[in-house]
Short mmCIF file of C-alpha atoms in Angstrom, two decimals:
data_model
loop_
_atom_site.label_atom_id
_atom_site.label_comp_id
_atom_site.label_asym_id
_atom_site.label_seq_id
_atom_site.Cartn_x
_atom_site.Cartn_y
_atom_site.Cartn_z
CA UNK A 1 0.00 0.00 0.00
CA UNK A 2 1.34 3.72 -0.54
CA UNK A 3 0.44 6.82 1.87
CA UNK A 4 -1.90 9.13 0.70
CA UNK A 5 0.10 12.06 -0.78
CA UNK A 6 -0.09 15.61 1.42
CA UNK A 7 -0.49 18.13 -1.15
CA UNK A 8 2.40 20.01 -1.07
CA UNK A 9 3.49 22.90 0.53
CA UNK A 10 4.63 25.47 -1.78
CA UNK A 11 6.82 27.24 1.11
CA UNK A 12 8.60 24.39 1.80
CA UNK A 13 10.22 23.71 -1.88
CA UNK A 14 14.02 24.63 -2.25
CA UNK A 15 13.84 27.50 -4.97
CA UNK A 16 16.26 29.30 -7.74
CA UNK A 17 18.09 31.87 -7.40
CA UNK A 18 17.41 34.55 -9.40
CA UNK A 19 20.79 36.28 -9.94
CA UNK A 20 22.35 32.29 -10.57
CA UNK A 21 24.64 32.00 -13.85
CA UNK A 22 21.48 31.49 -16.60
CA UNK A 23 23.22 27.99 -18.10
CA UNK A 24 25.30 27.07 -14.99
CA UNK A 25 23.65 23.85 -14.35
CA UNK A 26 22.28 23.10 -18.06
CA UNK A 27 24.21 20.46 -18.79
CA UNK A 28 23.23 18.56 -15.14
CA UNK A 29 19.76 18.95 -15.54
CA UNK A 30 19.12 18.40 -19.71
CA UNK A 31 21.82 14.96 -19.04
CA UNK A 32 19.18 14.09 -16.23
CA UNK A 33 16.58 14.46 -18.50
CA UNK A 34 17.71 12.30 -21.06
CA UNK A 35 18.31 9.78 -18.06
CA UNK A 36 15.00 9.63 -16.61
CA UNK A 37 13.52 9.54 -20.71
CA UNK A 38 15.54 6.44 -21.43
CA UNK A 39 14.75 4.96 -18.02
CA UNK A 40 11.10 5.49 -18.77
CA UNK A 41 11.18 3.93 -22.00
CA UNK A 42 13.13 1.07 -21.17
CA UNK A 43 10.36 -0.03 -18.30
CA UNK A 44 7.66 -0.02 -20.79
CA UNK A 45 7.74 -3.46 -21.46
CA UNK A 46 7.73 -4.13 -17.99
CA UNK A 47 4.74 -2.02 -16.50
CA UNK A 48 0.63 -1.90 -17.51
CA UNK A 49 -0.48 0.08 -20.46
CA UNK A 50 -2.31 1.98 -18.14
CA UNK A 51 -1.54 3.55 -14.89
CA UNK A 52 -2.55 1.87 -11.66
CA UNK A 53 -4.70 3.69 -9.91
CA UNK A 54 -2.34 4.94 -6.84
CA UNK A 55 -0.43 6.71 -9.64
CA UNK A 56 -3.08 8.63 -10.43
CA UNK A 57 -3.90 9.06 -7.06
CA UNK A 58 -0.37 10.75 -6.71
CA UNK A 59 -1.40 13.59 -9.30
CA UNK A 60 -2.96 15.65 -6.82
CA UNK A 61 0.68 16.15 -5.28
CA UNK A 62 0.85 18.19 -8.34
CA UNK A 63 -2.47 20.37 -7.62
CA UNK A 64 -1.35 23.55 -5.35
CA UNK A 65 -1.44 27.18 -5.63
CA UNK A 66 1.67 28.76 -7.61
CA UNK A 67 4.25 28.89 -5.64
CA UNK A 68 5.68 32.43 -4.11
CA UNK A 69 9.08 31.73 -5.10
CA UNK A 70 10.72 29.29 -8.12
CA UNK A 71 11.69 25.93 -7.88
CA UNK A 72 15.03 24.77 -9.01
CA UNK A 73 15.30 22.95 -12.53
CA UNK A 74 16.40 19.90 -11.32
CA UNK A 75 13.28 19.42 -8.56
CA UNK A 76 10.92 20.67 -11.17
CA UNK A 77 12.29 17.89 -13.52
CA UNK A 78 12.74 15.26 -10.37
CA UNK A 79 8.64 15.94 -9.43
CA UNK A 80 7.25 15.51 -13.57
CA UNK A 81 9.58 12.16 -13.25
CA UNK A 82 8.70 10.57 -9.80
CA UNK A 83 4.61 11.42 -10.44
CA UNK A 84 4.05 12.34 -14.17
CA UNK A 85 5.82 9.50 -15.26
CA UNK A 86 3.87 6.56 -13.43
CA UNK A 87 0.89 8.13 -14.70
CA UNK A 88 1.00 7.89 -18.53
CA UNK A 89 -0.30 5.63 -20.84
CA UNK A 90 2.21 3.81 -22.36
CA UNK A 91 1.60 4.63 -26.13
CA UNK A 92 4.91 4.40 -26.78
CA UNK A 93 5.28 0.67 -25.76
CA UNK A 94 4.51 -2.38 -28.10
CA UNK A 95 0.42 -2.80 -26.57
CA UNK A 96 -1.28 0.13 -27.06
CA UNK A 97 -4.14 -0.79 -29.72
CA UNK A 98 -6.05 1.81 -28.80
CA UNK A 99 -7.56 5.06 -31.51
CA UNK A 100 -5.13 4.93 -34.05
CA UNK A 101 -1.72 5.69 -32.25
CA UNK A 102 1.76 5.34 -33.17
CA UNK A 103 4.87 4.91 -31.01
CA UNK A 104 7.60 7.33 -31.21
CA UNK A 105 11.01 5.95 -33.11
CA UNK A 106 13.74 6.59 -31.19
CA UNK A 107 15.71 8.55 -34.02
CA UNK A 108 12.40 10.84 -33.70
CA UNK A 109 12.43 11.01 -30.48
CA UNK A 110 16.03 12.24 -30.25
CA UNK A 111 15.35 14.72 -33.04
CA UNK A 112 12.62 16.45 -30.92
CA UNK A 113 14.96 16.89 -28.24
CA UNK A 114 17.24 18.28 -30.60
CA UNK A 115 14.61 20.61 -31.71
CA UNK A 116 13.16 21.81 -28.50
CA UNK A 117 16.61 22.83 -27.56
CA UNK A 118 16.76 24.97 -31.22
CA UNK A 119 13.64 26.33 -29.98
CA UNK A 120 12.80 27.72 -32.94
CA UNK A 121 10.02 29.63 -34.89
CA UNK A 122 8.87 27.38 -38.05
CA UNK A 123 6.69 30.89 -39.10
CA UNK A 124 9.21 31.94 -42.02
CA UNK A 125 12.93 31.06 -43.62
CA UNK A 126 14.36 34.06 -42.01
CA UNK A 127 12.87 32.92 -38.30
CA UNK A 128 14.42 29.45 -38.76
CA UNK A 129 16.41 28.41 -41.89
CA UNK A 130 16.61 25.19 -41.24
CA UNK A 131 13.20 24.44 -40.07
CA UNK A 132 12.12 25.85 -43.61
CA UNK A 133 14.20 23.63 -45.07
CA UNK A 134 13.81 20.74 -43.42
CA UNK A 135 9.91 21.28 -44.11
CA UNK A 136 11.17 21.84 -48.01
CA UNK A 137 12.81 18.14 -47.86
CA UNK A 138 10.32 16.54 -45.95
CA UNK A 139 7.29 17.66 -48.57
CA UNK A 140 9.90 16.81 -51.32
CA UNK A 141 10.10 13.17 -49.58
CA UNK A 142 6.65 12.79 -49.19
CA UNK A 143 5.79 13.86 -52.20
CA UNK A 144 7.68 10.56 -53.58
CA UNK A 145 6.78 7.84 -51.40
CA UNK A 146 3.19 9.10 -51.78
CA UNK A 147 3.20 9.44 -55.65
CA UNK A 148 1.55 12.43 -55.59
CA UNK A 149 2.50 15.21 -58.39
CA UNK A 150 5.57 16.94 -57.76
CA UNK A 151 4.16 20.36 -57.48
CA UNK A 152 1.65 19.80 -54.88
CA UNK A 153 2.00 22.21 -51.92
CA UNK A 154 2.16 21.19 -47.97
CA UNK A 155 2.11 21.98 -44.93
CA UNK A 156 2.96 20.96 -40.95
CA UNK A 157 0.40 21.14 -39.05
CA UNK A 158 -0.75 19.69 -35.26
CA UNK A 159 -2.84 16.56 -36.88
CA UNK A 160 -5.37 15.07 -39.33
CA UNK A 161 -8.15 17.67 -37.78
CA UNK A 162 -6.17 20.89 -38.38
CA UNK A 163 -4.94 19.49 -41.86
CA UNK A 164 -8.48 18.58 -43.26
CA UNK A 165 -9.55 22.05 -41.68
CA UNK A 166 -6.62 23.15 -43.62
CA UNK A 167 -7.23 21.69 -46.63
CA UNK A 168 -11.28 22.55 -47.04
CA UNK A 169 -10.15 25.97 -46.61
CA UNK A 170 -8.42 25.55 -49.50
CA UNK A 171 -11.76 24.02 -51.44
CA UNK A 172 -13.81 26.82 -49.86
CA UNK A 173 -11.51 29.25 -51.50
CA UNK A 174 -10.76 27.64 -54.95
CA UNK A 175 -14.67 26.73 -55.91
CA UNK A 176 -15.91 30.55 -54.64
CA UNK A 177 -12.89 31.96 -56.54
CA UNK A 178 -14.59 30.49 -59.77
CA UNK A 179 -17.78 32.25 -58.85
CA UNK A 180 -15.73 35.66 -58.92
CA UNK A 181 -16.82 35.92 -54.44
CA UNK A 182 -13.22 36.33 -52.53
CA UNK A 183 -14.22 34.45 -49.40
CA UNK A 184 -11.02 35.89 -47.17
CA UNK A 185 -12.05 39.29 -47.86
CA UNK A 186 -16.08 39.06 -47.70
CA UNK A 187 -16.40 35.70 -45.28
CA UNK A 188 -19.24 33.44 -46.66
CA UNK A 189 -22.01 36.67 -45.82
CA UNK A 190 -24.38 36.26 -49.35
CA UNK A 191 -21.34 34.22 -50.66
CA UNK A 192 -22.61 31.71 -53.31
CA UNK A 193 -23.60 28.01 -51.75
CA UNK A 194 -21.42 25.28 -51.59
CA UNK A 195 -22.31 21.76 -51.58
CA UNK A 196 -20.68 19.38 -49.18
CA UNK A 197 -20.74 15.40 -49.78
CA UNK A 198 -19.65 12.67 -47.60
CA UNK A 199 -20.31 8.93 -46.39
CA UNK A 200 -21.83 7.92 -44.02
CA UNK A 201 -18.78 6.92 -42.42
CA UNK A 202 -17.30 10.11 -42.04
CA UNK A 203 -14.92 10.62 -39.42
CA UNK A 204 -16.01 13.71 -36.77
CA UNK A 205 -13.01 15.49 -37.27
CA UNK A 206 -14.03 16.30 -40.90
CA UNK A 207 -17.42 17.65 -39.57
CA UNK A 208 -16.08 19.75 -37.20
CA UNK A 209 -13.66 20.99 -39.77
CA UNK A 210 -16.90 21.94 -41.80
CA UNK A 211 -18.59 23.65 -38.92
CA UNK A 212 -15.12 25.38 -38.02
CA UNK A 213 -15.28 26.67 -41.53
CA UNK A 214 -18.81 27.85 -41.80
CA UNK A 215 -20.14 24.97 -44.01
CA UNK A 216 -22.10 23.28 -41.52
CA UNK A 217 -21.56 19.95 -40.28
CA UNK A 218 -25.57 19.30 -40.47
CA UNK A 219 -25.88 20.57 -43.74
CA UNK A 220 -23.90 17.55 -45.48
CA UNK A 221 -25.39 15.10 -47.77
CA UNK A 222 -24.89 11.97 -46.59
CA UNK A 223 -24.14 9.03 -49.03
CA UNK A 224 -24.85 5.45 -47.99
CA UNK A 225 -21.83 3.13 -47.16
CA UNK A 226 -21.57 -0.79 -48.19
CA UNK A 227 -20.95 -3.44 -45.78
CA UNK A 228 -17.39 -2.52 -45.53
CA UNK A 229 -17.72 0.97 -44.34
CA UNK A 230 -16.65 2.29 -48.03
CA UNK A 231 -19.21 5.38 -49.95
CA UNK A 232 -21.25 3.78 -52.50
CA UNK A 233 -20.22 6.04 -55.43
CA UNK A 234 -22.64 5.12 -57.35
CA UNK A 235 -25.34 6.68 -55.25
CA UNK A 236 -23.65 9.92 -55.39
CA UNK A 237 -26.03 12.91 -56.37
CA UNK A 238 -25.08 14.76 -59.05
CA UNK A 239 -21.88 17.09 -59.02
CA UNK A 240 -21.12 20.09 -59.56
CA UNK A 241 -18.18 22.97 -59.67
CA UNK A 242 -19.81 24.06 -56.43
CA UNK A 243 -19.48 21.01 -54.62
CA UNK A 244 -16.52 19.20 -52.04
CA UNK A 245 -16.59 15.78 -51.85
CA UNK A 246 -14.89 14.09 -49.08
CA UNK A 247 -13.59 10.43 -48.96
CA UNK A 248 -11.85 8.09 -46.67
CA UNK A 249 -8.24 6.46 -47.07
CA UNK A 250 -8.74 4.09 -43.74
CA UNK A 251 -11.84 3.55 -42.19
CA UNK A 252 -11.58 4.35 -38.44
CA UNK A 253 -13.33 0.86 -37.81
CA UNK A 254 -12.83 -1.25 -41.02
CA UNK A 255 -9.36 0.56 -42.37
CA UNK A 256 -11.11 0.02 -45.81
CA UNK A 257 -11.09 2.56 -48.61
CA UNK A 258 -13.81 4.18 -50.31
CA UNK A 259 -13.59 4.11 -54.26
CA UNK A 260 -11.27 7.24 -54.99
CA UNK A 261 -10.92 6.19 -58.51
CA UNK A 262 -14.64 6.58 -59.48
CA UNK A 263 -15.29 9.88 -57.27
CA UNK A 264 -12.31 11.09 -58.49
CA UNK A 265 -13.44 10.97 -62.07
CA UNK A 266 -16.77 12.11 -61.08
CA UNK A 267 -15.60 14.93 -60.05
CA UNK A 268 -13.05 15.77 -62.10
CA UNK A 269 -15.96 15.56 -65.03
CA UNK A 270 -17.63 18.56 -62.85
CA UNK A 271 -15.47 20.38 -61.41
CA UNK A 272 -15.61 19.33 -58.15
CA UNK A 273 -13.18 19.48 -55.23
CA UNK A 274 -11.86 15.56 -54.05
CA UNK A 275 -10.74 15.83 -50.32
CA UNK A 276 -9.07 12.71 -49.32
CA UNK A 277 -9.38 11.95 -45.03
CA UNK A 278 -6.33 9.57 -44.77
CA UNK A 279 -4.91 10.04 -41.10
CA UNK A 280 -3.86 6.70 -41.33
CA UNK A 281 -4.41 5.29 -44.12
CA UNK A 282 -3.11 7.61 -46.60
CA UNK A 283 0.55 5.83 -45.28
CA UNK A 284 -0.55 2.43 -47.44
CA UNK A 285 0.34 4.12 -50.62
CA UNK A 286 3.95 3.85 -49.32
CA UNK A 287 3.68 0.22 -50.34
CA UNK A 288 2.54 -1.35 -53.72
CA UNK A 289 1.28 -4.20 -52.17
CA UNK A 290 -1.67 -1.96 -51.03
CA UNK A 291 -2.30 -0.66 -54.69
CA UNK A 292 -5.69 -2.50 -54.81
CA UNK A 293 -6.81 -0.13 -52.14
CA UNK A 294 -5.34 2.88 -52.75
CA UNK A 295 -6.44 3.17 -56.48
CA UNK A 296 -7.29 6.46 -57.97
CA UNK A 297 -6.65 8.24 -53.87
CA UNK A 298 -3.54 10.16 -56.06
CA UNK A 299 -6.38 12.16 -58.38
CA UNK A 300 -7.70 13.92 -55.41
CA UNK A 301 -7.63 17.77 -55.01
CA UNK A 302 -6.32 17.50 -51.37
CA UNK A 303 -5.65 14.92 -48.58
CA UNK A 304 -5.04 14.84 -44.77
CA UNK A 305 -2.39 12.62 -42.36
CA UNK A 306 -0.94 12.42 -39.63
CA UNK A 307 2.82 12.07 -39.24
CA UNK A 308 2.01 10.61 -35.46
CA UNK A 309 0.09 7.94 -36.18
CA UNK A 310 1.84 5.02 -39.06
CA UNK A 311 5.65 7.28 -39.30
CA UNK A 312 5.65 6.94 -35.93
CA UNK A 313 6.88 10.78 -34.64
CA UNK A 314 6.33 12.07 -31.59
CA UNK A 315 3.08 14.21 -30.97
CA UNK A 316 1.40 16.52 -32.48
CA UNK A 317 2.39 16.56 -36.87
CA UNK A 318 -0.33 16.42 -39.14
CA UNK A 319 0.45 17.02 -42.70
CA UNK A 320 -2.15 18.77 -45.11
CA UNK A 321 -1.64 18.65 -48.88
CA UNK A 322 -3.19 20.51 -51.63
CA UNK A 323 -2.59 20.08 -55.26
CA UNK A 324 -2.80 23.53 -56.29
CA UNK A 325 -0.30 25.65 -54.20
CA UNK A 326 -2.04 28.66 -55.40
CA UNK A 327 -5.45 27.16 -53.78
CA UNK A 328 -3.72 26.39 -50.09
CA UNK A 329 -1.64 29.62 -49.74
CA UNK A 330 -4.50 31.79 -50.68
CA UNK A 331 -6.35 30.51 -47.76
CA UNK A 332 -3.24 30.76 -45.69
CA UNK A 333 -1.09 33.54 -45.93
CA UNK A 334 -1.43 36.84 -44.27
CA UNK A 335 0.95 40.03 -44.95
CA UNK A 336 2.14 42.87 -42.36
CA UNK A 337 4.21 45.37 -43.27
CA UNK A 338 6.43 44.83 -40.32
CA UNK A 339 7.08 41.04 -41.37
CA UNK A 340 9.29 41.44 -43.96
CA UNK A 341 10.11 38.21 -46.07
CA UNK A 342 12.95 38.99 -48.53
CA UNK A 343 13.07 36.26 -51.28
CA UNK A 344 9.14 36.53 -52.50
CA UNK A 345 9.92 32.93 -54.62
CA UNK A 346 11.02 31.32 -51.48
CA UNK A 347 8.64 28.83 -49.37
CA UNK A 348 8.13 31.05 -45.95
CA UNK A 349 5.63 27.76 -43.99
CA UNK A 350 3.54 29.83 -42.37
CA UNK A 351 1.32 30.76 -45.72
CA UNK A 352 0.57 27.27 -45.72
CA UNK A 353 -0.77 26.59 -42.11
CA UNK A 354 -3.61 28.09 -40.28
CA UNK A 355 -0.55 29.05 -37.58
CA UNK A 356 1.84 31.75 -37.75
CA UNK A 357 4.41 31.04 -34.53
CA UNK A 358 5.04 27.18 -34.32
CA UNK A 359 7.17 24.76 -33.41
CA UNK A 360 9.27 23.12 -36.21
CA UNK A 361 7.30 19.97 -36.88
CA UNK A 362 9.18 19.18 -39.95
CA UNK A 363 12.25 18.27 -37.83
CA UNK A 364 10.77 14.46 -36.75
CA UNK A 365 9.27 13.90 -39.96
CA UNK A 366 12.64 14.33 -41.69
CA UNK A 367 14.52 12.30 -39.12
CA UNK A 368 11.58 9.33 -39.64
CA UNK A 369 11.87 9.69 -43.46
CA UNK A 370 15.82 9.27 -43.39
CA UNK A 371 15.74 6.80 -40.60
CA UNK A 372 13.75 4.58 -42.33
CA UNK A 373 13.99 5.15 -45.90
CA UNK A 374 11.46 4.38 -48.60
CA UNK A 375 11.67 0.30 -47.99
CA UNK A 376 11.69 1.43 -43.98
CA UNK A 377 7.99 3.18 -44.39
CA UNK A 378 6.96 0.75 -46.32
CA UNK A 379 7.85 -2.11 -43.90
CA UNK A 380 6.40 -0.22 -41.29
CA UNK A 381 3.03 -0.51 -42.69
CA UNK A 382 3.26 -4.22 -43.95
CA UNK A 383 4.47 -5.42 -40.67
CA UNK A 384 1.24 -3.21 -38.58
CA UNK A 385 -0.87 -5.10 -41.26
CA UNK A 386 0.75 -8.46 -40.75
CA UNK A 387 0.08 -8.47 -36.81
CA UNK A 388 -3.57 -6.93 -37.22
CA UNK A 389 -4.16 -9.99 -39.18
CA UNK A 390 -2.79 -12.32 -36.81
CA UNK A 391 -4.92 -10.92 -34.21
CA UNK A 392 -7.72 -11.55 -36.62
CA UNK A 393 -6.57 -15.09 -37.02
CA UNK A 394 -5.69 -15.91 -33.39
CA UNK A 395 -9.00 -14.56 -32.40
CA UNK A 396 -11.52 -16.47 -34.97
CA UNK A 397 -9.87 -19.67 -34.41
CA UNK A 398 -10.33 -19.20 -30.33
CA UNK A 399 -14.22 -18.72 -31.41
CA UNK A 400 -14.87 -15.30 -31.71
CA UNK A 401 -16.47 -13.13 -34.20
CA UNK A 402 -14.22 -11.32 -36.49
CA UNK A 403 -16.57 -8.06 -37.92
CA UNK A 404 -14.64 -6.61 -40.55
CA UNK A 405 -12.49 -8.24 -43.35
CA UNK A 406 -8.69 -6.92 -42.75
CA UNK A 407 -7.60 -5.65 -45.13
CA UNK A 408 -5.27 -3.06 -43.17
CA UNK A 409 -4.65 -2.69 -39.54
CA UNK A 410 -8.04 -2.20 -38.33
CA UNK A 411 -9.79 -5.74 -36.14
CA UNK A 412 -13.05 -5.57 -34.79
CA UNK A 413 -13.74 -8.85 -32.90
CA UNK A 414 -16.80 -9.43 -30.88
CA UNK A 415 -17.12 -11.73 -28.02
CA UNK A 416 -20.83 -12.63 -28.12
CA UNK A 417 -23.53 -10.27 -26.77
CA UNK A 418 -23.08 -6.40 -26.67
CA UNK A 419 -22.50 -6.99 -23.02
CA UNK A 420 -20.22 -9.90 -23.14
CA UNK A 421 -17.90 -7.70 -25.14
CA UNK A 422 -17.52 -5.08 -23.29
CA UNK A 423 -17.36 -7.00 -20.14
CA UNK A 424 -14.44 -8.35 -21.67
CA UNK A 425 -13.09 -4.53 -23.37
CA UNK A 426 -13.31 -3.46 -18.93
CA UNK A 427 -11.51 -6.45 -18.44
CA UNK A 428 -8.61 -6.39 -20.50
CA UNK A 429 -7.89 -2.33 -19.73
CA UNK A 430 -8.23 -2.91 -16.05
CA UNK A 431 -5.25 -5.55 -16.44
CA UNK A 432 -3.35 -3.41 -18.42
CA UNK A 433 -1.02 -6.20 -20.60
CA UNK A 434 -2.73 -4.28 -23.20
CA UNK A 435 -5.21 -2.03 -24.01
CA UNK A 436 -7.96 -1.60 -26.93
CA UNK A 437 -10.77 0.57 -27.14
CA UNK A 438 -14.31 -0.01 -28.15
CA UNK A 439 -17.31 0.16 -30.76
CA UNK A 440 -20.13 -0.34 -32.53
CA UNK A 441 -19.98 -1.49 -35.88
CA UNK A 442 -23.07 -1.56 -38.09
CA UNK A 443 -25.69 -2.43 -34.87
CA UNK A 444 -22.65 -4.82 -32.93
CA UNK A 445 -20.63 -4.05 -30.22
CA UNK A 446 -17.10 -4.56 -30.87
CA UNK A 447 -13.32 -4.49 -29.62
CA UNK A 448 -11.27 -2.40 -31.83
CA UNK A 449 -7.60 -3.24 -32.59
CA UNK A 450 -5.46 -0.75 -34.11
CA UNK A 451 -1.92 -1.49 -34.73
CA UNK A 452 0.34 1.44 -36.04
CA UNK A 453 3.37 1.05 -33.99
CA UNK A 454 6.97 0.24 -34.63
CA UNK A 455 7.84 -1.11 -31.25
CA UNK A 456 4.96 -3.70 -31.59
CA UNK A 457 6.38 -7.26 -32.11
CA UNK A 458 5.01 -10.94 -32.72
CA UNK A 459 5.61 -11.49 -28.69
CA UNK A 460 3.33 -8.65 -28.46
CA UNK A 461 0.25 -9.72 -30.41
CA UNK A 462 0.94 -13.25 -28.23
CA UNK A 463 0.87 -11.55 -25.26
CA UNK A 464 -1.98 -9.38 -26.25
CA UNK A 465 -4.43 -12.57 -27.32
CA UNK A 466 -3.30 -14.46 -24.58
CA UNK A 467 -4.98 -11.41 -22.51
CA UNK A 468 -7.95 -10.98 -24.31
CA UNK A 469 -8.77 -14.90 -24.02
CA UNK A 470 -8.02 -14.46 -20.69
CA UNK A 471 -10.80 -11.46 -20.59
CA UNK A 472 -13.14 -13.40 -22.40
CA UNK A 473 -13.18 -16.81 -20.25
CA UNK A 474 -13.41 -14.72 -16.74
CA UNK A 475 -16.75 -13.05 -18.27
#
């Protein structure tokens, strides 16, 4: 048993001197940093997913009224160690099937340190020339292993919600820019309507991307899905040159795609905008093997991912792309006289990103695209795939309901009746070996597995069924 923590007493905490030397004891503290990291993510393996409950308990040691005077680096660091630490999740360790969440590779990890201590201001080149041009490389990178055309424009931005909101900015502007309205100037007051299509499996982050822009989440037409979560495209109302059209690259629940091909050529027939939701998915076109899926998702006007989820970077990078750059800076950029920018030509990030000061996100993608390479990427996804379908496989031949057919990294497995399932969901979080969320899947109650992360392995997914029979046979 542990004592109940006293909340503490800010009086009582040694504090910093204000006149001290301002880097005298740097190096102690940033080497006992890196220290307690490693230490912390060499026990993953060896603690529950979740926290236990006295850990949590221990957060209100951290609950107390500023403090008169400072507290010295090296308790402030020793306190977020000694409480925060116990009291994580542990995304970053091989069981975490939970949402869609990658780990963090080491080599990105390491490059975020590196980047916090740069501190710098990804807003133009002349704030931070490397973090434009690291941003330059990265899109340049991306660009490849994602066969998209070469003069597509990007951007770095916090995830696949900011990037979608990003990127239907981008449609709002382009399709009322044909109509002769100039919607950053005159906002959408008496602005011509704009149509806004989707399945009925869209994800919530596009809708509140919609309502964030003024285009309603409500006011969507909603197109039926098949048995496989994907848009029926042939049920799609007519199109038009005032009309977005937004389609999934990964199901949240299934991982399937819907038919980008067809609705691409639809649209491209009207003039319609394509937006692509791929926060996950989008990362299969790094492999051929994949092609069946990922047909015709290249022919979009604009897609959404996240660099946190399948490359595995540390939190938050989501990466918007648009294919005409004239479309996304448009809806971007913002002058001031006092900003000046020199080299007009040049790429300054922040016309491409709702943000103006930011950290330089582009740093861990770079590091993850070197690290691993094209064939690195690519083996990245296979492998995620690979264990998702041993899951399936392990699972069905136990007995149990597999929902969806995998044809990414997406299980949903039921264990009999809605409340069978998630007896045995409660179960399998409270022990903490691993932990996966749940859902409900076209009327059934389900387990959801996601696996997107590189530190997963074989002995994982072992472990990890071995726990969920385990659930299963105690409910």
């Amino acid at each position: 048993m542990h004592d109940t923590p006293r909340r503490a007493e800010p009086h009582a905490e040694p504090h910093a001197e204000p006149h001290a030397e301002p880097r005298a004891d740097s190096h102690a503290v940033l080497q006992n940093a890196s220290e307690r990291a490693t230490a912390y993510l060499d026990g993953l393996r060896n603690r529950p997913v979740v926290p236990a409950p006295e850990a949590e308990l221990r957060l209100e040691a951290l609950v107390h009224p500023l403090p008169q005077q400072g507290v010295e680096a090296a308790e402030v660091l020793r306190r977020l160690d000694t409480i925060g630490s116990p009291a994580t999740v542990a995304t970053s360790g091989g069981r975490y099937f939970g949402l869609v969440i990658g780990g963090a590779l080491p080599a990105t990890v390491a490059a975020s340190w590196l980047a916090t201590a740069w501190d710098q201001n990804a807003c133009f080149r002349w704030t931070s020339p490397i973090a434009a041009t690291l941003e330059d490389v990265s899109l340049q990178w991306m660009r490849d292993l994602l066969r998209m055309p070469q003069d597509v424009a990007g951007g770095f931005v916090s995830g696949a919600s900011m990037a979608s909101f990003t990127a239907l900015a981008a449609a709002r502007h382009a399709l009322l820019a044909r109509q002769g309205w100039d919607v950053e100037a005159r906002g959408l007051y008496g602005a011509p309507e704009l149509r806004v299509i989707v399945g009925d499996e869209v994800h919530v982050t596009v809708l509140k991307a919609l309502s964030l822009l003024g285009l309603g989440r409500d006011r969507v037409i909603r197109v039926p899905t098949d048995g496989r979560g994907r848009l029926r495209a042939e049920l799609l109302p007519a199109l038009d040159d005032r009309t977005i059209v937004c389609i999934q690259a990964g199901n949240v629940n299934t991982g399937d795609f819907d038919p980008a091909a067809e609705v691409c050529r639809l649209a491209r027939e009207a003039g319609a905008w394509v937006h692509v939701d791929g926060a996950f998915g989008l990362w299969a076109l790094a492999h051929r093997g994949f092609d069946a899926l990922t047909q015709g998702f290249t022919e979009a006007d604009s897609w959404a991912t996240d660099a946190h989820k399948w490359l595995n970077v540390p939190y938050d990078s989501g990466l918007v792309f648009v294919r005409n750059a004239g479309d996304l800076r448009a809806a971007m950029s913002a002058t001031a006289a006092y900003l000046a920018e020199g080299d007009d030509a040049a790429r300054h990030p922040s016309h491409y990103t709702p943000e103006s000061s930011r950290r330089a996100r582009g740093v861990e993608v770079w590091a993850a695209l070197l690290h691993l390479g094209r064939e690195g990427v690519a083996d990245l996804v296979a492998r995620s795939c690979g264990f998702a379908r041993l899951f399936a496989e392990s699972l069905s031949k136990a007995g149990y309901d597999i929902l969806n057919e995998v044809v990414l990294n997406q299980v949903l497995v039921s264990f009999g009746s809605a409340e069978k399932t998630r007896a045995v969901i409660d179960a399998l979080q409270a022990e903490g070996v691993c932990w996966c969320g749940g859902t409900v899947w076209q009327g059934r109650t389900a387990m959801r597995i996601s696996v997107a992360n590189w530190a997963t392995t074989e002995a994982d997914v072992a472990l990890s069924v071995e726990a969920m029979l385990r659930a299963a046979r105690r409910e």
